Short mmCIF file of C-alpha atoms and ligand atoms in Angstrom, two decimals:
data_model
loop_
_atom_site.label_atom_id
_atom_site.label_comp_id
_atom_site.label_asym_id
_atom_site.label_seq_id
_atom_site.Cartn_x
_atom_site.Cartn_y
_atom_site.Cartn_z
CA VAL A 1 -49.14 -345.01 128.63
CA LEU A 2 -48.19 -347.88 126.33
CA ALA A 3 -51.59 -349.47 126.86
CA ILE A 4 -53.26 -346.27 125.71
CA TRP A 5 -51.03 -346.15 122.63
CA HIS A 6 -51.99 -349.71 121.87
CA GLN A 7 -55.65 -348.78 121.88
CA LEU A 8 -54.96 -345.73 119.77
CA THR A 9 -53.14 -347.56 116.99
CA LYS A 10 -55.76 -350.27 117.03
CA THR A 11 -58.57 -347.81 116.47
CA GLU A 12 -56.66 -345.30 114.37
CA ILE A 13 -54.74 -347.77 112.20
CA PRO A 14 -56.81 -350.96 112.01
CA GLU A 15 -54.64 -351.96 109.01
CA LEU A 16 -51.84 -352.82 111.46
CA ALA A 17 -53.97 -355.70 112.72
CA LYS A 18 -53.93 -357.41 109.29
CA CYS A 19 -52.40 -360.88 109.53
CA SER A 20 -49.79 -359.96 106.91
CA VAL A 21 -48.23 -357.46 109.36
CA LEU A 22 -45.20 -358.44 111.44
CA MET A 23 -43.42 -356.17 113.93
CA ARG A 24 -40.33 -356.85 116.01
CA GLU A 25 -41.20 -354.14 118.48
CA ARG A 26 -44.75 -352.89 118.30
CA SER A 27 -44.16 -350.28 121.02
CA ARG A 28 -41.34 -348.66 119.03
CA VAL A 29 -43.57 -348.47 115.98
CA GLU A 30 -46.32 -346.85 118.01
CA GLU A 31 -44.00 -344.34 119.66
CA THR A 32 -42.55 -343.39 116.28
CA ILE A 33 -45.99 -342.98 114.74
CA TYR A 34 -47.09 -340.72 117.60
CA SER A 35 -43.95 -338.59 117.42
CA MET A 36 -44.59 -338.20 113.69
CA GLN A 37 -48.23 -337.38 114.32
CA ARG A 38 -47.28 -334.64 116.81
CA ALA A 39 -44.80 -333.13 114.32
CA GLY A 40 -47.32 -333.28 111.46
CA ALA A 41 -47.13 -333.40 107.66
CA GLY A 42 -44.80 -330.37 107.52
CA SER A 43 -42.01 -332.41 109.13
CA LEU A 44 -42.45 -335.49 106.98
CA HIS A 45 -41.03 -336.86 103.78
CA VAL A 46 -41.40 -340.28 102.21
CA ILE A 47 -38.62 -342.28 100.56
CA SER A 48 -39.69 -345.29 98.55
CA ASP A 49 -38.18 -347.96 96.38
CA PHE A 50 -40.09 -348.61 93.12
CA ASP A 51 -39.97 -352.15 91.68
CA MET A 52 -41.89 -354.60 93.85
CA THR A 53 -42.50 -351.87 96.46
CA LEU A 54 -44.73 -349.33 94.70
CA THR A 55 -45.41 -351.88 91.97
CA ARG A 56 -46.97 -355.23 92.72
CA PHE A 57 -44.88 -358.38 92.94
CA ALA A 58 -47.55 -360.57 91.33
CA HIS A 59 -51.12 -360.38 90.08
CA ASN A 60 -53.39 -363.39 89.52
CA GLY A 61 -50.44 -365.69 90.11
CA LYS A 62 -48.30 -364.00 87.45
CA ARG A 63 -45.21 -361.89 88.17
CA VAL A 64 -45.63 -358.19 87.44
CA PRO A 65 -42.72 -356.79 85.34
CA THR A 66 -40.04 -354.58 86.84
CA THR A 67 -38.98 -351.47 84.89
CA HIS A 68 -36.18 -353.48 83.24
CA ASN A 69 -38.62 -356.22 82.27
CA ILE A 70 -41.08 -353.74 80.76
CA LEU A 71 -38.39 -353.18 78.11
CA ASP A 72 -38.89 -356.80 77.01
CA ASN A 73 -41.09 -355.81 74.08
CA ARG A 74 -40.41 -356.33 70.36
CA LEU A 75 -40.85 -352.60 69.82
CA LEU A 76 -37.58 -352.17 71.71
CA ILE A 77 -35.48 -355.33 71.78
CA ASN A 78 -35.06 -358.47 69.65
CA GLU A 79 -35.60 -362.13 70.63
CA ASP A 80 -31.94 -362.75 71.26
CA CYS A 81 -31.80 -359.87 73.75
CA THR A 82 -34.97 -361.14 75.49
CA ARG A 83 -33.36 -364.56 75.89
CA LYS A 84 -30.11 -363.13 77.24
CA MET A 85 -31.89 -360.81 79.70
CA ARG A 86 -33.99 -363.74 80.98
CA GLU A 87 -30.88 -365.88 81.44
CA LEU A 88 -29.28 -363.07 83.43
CA LEU A 89 -32.43 -362.69 85.55
CA ASN A 90 -32.47 -366.43 86.25
CA THR A 91 -28.83 -366.31 87.26
CA TYR A 92 -28.71 -363.14 89.31
CA TYR A 93 -32.15 -362.63 90.87
CA PRO A 94 -31.73 -365.76 93.08
CA ILE A 95 -28.41 -364.26 94.24
CA GLU A 96 -30.05 -360.89 94.97
CA ILE A 97 -32.61 -362.48 97.32
CA ASP A 98 -30.43 -365.28 98.74
CA ALA A 99 -30.73 -365.24 102.55
CA GLY A 100 -27.51 -367.27 102.80
CA ARG A 101 -25.18 -364.66 101.29
CA THR A 102 -23.91 -361.41 102.73
CA VAL A 103 -24.33 -358.03 101.03
CA GLU A 104 -20.53 -358.00 100.47
CA GLU A 105 -20.83 -361.25 98.51
CA LYS A 106 -23.82 -360.02 96.52
CA LEU A 107 -22.49 -356.59 95.64
CA PRO A 108 -20.04 -357.46 92.82
CA ARG A 109 -22.60 -359.86 91.31
CA MET A 110 -25.20 -357.10 91.20
CA VAL A 111 -22.76 -354.76 89.44
CA GLU A 112 -22.18 -357.58 86.90
CA TRP A 113 -25.92 -358.08 86.37
CA TRP A 114 -26.77 -354.43 85.84
CA THR A 115 -23.71 -353.78 83.68
CA LYS A 116 -24.47 -356.73 81.38
CA VAL A 117 -28.15 -355.80 81.04
CA HIS A 118 -27.37 -352.16 80.30
CA GLU A 119 -24.82 -353.19 77.65
CA LEU A 120 -27.43 -355.45 76.02
CA LEU A 121 -29.99 -352.63 76.03
CA ILE A 122 -27.54 -350.18 74.47
CA GLU A 123 -26.78 -352.68 71.66
CA GLN A 124 -30.50 -352.70 70.83
CA ARG A 125 -30.50 -349.00 69.97
CA ILE A 126 -33.73 -348.48 71.88
CA ARG A 127 -35.78 -345.50 70.67
CA LYS A 128 -36.97 -342.96 73.22
CA ASP A 129 -40.23 -342.37 71.35
CA MET A 130 -41.21 -346.06 71.71
CA LEU A 131 -40.98 -346.23 75.51
CA ALA A 132 -44.48 -344.93 76.24
CA GLN A 133 -46.03 -347.53 73.92
CA ALA A 134 -44.01 -350.35 75.55
CA VAL A 135 -45.25 -349.27 78.99
CA LYS A 136 -48.85 -349.18 77.67
CA GLU A 137 -48.53 -352.70 76.29
CA SER A 138 -46.92 -354.08 79.47
CA SER A 139 -48.65 -355.58 82.49
CA ALA A 140 -46.96 -353.08 84.84
CA MET A 141 -49.14 -352.51 87.87
CA LEU A 142 -48.88 -350.33 90.95
CA ARG A 143 -50.07 -351.76 94.27
CA GLU A 144 -53.73 -351.58 95.17
CA GLY A 145 -54.39 -348.28 96.96
CA HIS A 146 -51.47 -346.52 95.20
CA ASN A 147 -53.72 -343.66 94.11
CA VAL A 148 -54.69 -342.87 97.72
CA PHE A 149 -50.99 -342.93 98.66
CA PHE A 150 -49.74 -340.67 95.84
CA ASP A 151 -52.73 -338.31 95.93
CA ARG A 152 -52.64 -337.80 99.70
CA LEU A 153 -48.92 -336.98 99.70
CA ALA A 154 -49.45 -334.52 96.85
CA GLU A 155 -52.39 -332.88 98.57
CA LEU A 156 -50.33 -332.39 101.75
CA GLN A 157 -47.27 -331.31 99.72
CA VAL A 158 -45.20 -334.02 101.40
CA PRO A 159 -42.18 -334.79 99.18
CA LEU A 160 -42.06 -338.34 97.83
CA LEU A 161 -38.60 -339.46 96.80
CA ILE A 162 -38.66 -342.58 94.62
CA PHE A 163 -35.26 -344.21 94.74
CA SER A 164 -34.95 -346.99 92.20
CA ALA A 165 -32.30 -349.27 90.77
CA GLY A 166 -34.66 -349.73 87.84
CA VAL A 167 -34.81 -347.60 84.69
CA GLY A 168 -35.86 -344.01 85.44
CA ASP A 169 -37.38 -343.24 82.03
CA VAL A 170 -39.63 -346.31 82.28
CA LEU A 171 -40.50 -345.62 85.92
CA GLU A 172 -41.59 -342.05 85.09
CA GLU A 173 -43.75 -343.33 82.25
CA VAL A 174 -45.45 -345.87 84.53
CA ILE A 175 -46.39 -343.24 87.11
CA ARG A 176 -47.37 -340.75 84.38
CA GLN A 177 -49.71 -343.27 82.74
CA ASN A 178 -51.25 -343.97 86.16
CA ASP A 179 -51.84 -340.20 86.65
CA VAL A 180 -49.80 -340.04 89.86
CA PHE A 181 -46.67 -338.19 88.70
CA HIS A 182 -47.52 -335.20 90.90
CA PRO A 183 -45.21 -332.20 91.50
CA ASN A 184 -44.11 -333.51 94.94
CA VAL A 185 -42.56 -336.64 93.32
CA HIS A 186 -38.78 -336.79 92.82
CA VAL A 187 -37.01 -339.72 91.19
CA ILE A 188 -33.46 -340.97 91.62
CA SER A 189 -32.77 -343.84 89.23
CA ASN A 190 -30.79 -345.08 86.23
CA TYR A 191 -31.68 -342.73 83.39
CA MET A 192 -31.14 -343.48 79.73
CA ASP A 193 -28.92 -341.18 77.68
CA PHE A 194 -30.22 -340.77 74.12
CA ASP A 195 -28.30 -339.33 71.17
CA HIS A 196 -29.71 -336.40 69.16
CA THR A 197 -31.78 -338.81 67.02
CA GLY A 198 -33.43 -340.30 70.12
CA VAL A 199 -31.49 -343.59 70.18
CA LEU A 200 -30.15 -345.04 73.46
CA ARG A 201 -26.38 -344.68 73.64
CA ALA A 202 -25.57 -345.00 77.37
CA PHE A 203 -26.91 -344.72 80.90
CA LYS A 204 -26.36 -341.47 82.77
CA GLY A 205 -24.40 -341.02 85.99
CA GLN A 206 -23.35 -343.52 88.62
CA LEU A 207 -24.99 -346.95 88.25
CA ILE A 208 -27.58 -347.69 90.94
CA HIS A 209 -28.15 -351.35 91.86
CA THR A 210 -29.97 -352.91 94.80
CA PHE A 211 -27.07 -352.71 97.24
CA ASN A 212 -25.44 -349.32 96.61
CA LYS A 213 -28.37 -347.03 97.39
CA ARG A 214 -26.44 -345.58 100.32
CA GLU A 215 -23.89 -343.96 97.99
CA GLY A 216 -26.67 -342.60 95.81
CA ALA A 217 -28.49 -341.27 98.85
CA LEU A 218 -25.40 -339.44 100.09
CA SER A 219 -24.52 -337.95 96.71
CA HIS A 220 -28.04 -336.70 95.98
CA ALA A 221 -28.74 -335.38 99.50
CA ALA A 222 -27.43 -331.89 98.82
CA CYS A 223 -29.54 -331.24 95.71
CA LEU A 224 -32.81 -332.22 97.36
CA THR A 225 -33.27 -329.01 99.32
CA GLU A 226 -36.99 -329.65 99.51
CA LEU A 227 -36.34 -332.44 101.99
CA GLN A 228 -34.38 -330.25 104.38
CA GLY A 229 -36.27 -329.29 107.50
CA ARG A 230 -38.34 -332.47 107.25
CA PRO A 231 -36.67 -334.73 109.81
CA ASN A 232 -39.33 -337.46 109.85
CA VAL A 233 -39.10 -340.18 107.23
CA LEU A 234 -41.41 -342.96 106.17
CA LEU A 235 -39.28 -345.44 104.21
CA LEU A 236 -40.72 -348.21 102.00
CA GLY A 237 -38.75 -351.01 100.36
CA ASP A 238 -38.70 -354.67 99.41
CA SER A 239 -34.97 -355.33 99.72
CA LEU A 240 -32.67 -355.02 102.73
CA GLY A 241 -30.58 -352.74 100.49
CA ASP A 242 -33.47 -350.27 100.48
CA LEU A 243 -32.88 -349.51 104.16
CA THR A 244 -29.90 -347.32 103.25
CA MET A 245 -32.07 -344.98 101.14
CA ALA A 246 -32.46 -342.64 104.13
CA ASP A 247 -28.70 -342.43 104.81
CA GLY A 248 -28.51 -338.99 103.17
CA VAL A 249 -31.10 -337.40 105.48
CA SER A 250 -29.39 -334.78 107.63
CA LYS A 251 -30.43 -334.74 111.31
CA PRO A 252 -33.21 -337.34 111.08
CA GLU A 253 -35.59 -337.44 114.05
CA ASN A 254 -37.96 -340.32 113.41
CA ILE A 255 -37.53 -342.95 110.70
CA LEU A 256 -40.19 -345.60 110.27
CA THR A 257 -39.30 -348.40 107.87
CA ILE A 258 -41.76 -350.70 106.11
CA GLY A 259 -40.52 -353.77 104.23
CA PHE A 260 -42.56 -355.72 101.69
CA LEU A 261 -41.55 -359.37 101.96
CA ASN A 262 -42.74 -360.75 98.63
CA ASP A 263 -40.60 -363.79 97.90
CA GLN A 264 -38.57 -366.44 99.79
CA VAL A 265 -40.73 -365.61 102.79
CA GLU A 266 -39.67 -368.31 105.25
CA GLU A 267 -35.97 -367.96 104.43
CA ARG A 268 -35.96 -364.18 104.82
CA LYS A 269 -38.58 -363.55 107.48
CA GLU A 270 -36.20 -363.35 110.40
CA SER A 271 -33.78 -360.94 108.76
CA TYR A 272 -36.65 -358.72 107.58
CA ILE A 273 -38.19 -358.58 111.05
CA ASN A 274 -34.80 -357.69 112.50
CA SER A 275 -34.21 -354.96 109.92
CA PHE A 276 -37.54 -353.24 109.12
CA ASP A 277 -39.87 -351.78 111.78
CA ILE A 278 -42.90 -353.22 109.98
CA VAL A 279 -42.81 -356.24 107.64
CA LEU A 280 -45.68 -356.90 105.22
CA VAL A 281 -45.79 -360.51 104.11
CA LYS A 282 -47.17 -361.13 100.62
CA ASP A 283 -49.31 -358.02 100.91
CA GLU A 284 -50.02 -356.57 97.44
CA THR A 285 -51.67 -353.42 98.80
CA MET A 286 -50.70 -349.98 100.10
CA ASP A 287 -53.18 -350.40 102.99
CA VAL A 288 -50.64 -350.21 105.81
CA PRO A 289 -48.66 -347.20 104.45
CA ASN A 290 -52.01 -345.49 103.75
CA GLY A 291 -53.26 -346.20 107.28
CA ILE A 292 -50.08 -344.78 108.79
CA LEU A 293 -50.26 -341.67 106.59
CA ARG A 294 -53.88 -341.11 107.55
CA CYS A 295 -52.86 -341.27 111.21
CA ILE A 296 -49.79 -339.03 111.09
CA THR A 297 -51.04 -336.32 108.72
P1 TMP B 301 -35.84 -351.20 92.46
O1 TMP B 301 -34.64 -350.59 93.14
O2 TMP B 301 -36.81 -350.17 91.93
O3 TMP B 301 -36.51 -352.24 93.28
O4 TMP B 301 -35.30 -351.95 91.12
C1 TMP B 301 -34.40 -353.02 91.17
C2 TMP B 301 -35.03 -354.34 90.85
O5 TMP B 301 -34.94 -354.59 89.43
C3 TMP B 301 -34.27 -355.46 91.51
O6 TMP B 301 -35.06 -356.08 92.49
C4 TMP B 301 -33.96 -356.44 90.41
C5 TMP B 301 -34.74 -355.97 89.24
N1 TMP B 301 -34.10 -356.21 87.94
C6 TMP B 301 -34.82 -356.89 86.97
O7 TMP B 301 -35.96 -357.30 87.21
N2 TMP B 301 -34.25 -357.11 85.75
C7 TMP B 301 -32.99 -356.68 85.43
O8 TMP B 301 -32.52 -356.91 84.32
C8 TMP B 301 -32.26 -355.97 86.45
C9 TMP B 301 -30.87 -355.49 86.17
C10 TMP B 301 -32.86 -355.75 87.68
MG1 MG B 302 -37.51 -353.17 94.75
#
């Protein structure tokens, strides 16, 4: 039977043969895909990270900005704030992706990073009505094939939950400007709280950083009634912390996880292969998720 499955995925999902694709256990991936295919689109929902998962990591050798980095625009923040945010990025991003540290070690440092950046942003009195222009002027870019991904899920009415430690207001503007903010899209993220004059005064709710998505997933589970009765999950992320985004799903049946390994490839390859079902190495496209969706829906 396995040999037949092999043939099927090869012909049905040729994208899985790309050399950027790594799998610890190909047979498990195939079995999961076929269980999901049998259950159909009505049993499926998709949970995805945003920065460096739905957006590209780099383009033409240049890093693509995350939602926080899109805010680095003179319309919103001054030079001093730019410099301080860059210093924080240079200090904390290497910690975030360090293969030699445990999540327990990283966690308090991530809280520090996000807290400091949010304090800096609040000091800048960012105006809500300038965000759209900053996104327009930025080099934000979704992965190649993102339109097929978003449009297909919308067409099938498969809920897409975007779970991001970035800035929700900026994230929404990026997907709106790319014409993919369809009604099936739900966002959990750090949202800005503006005063009555439209000036940033705080961030709403519990802070979300890269390594506390589990708590966010559990606390939001109850309000996302649309996801109930959809026990199959396709999960996309670029950080090991993203794996906990499905922890709020009640009675999951099949969960297929895809990890984009963008940076520190050699150092992190082993842990990614051991943690995600499918690992995509320096792949700036949505080809594999699109191929899987085409097969299971
Ligand atoms: P994500 O959950 O959508 O991937 O967003 C989190 C990413 O944002 C994480 O990988 C680090 C990045 N980040 C910045 O680029 N700049 C910042 O100032 C902060 C706080 C996070
Ligand atoms: Mg990310």
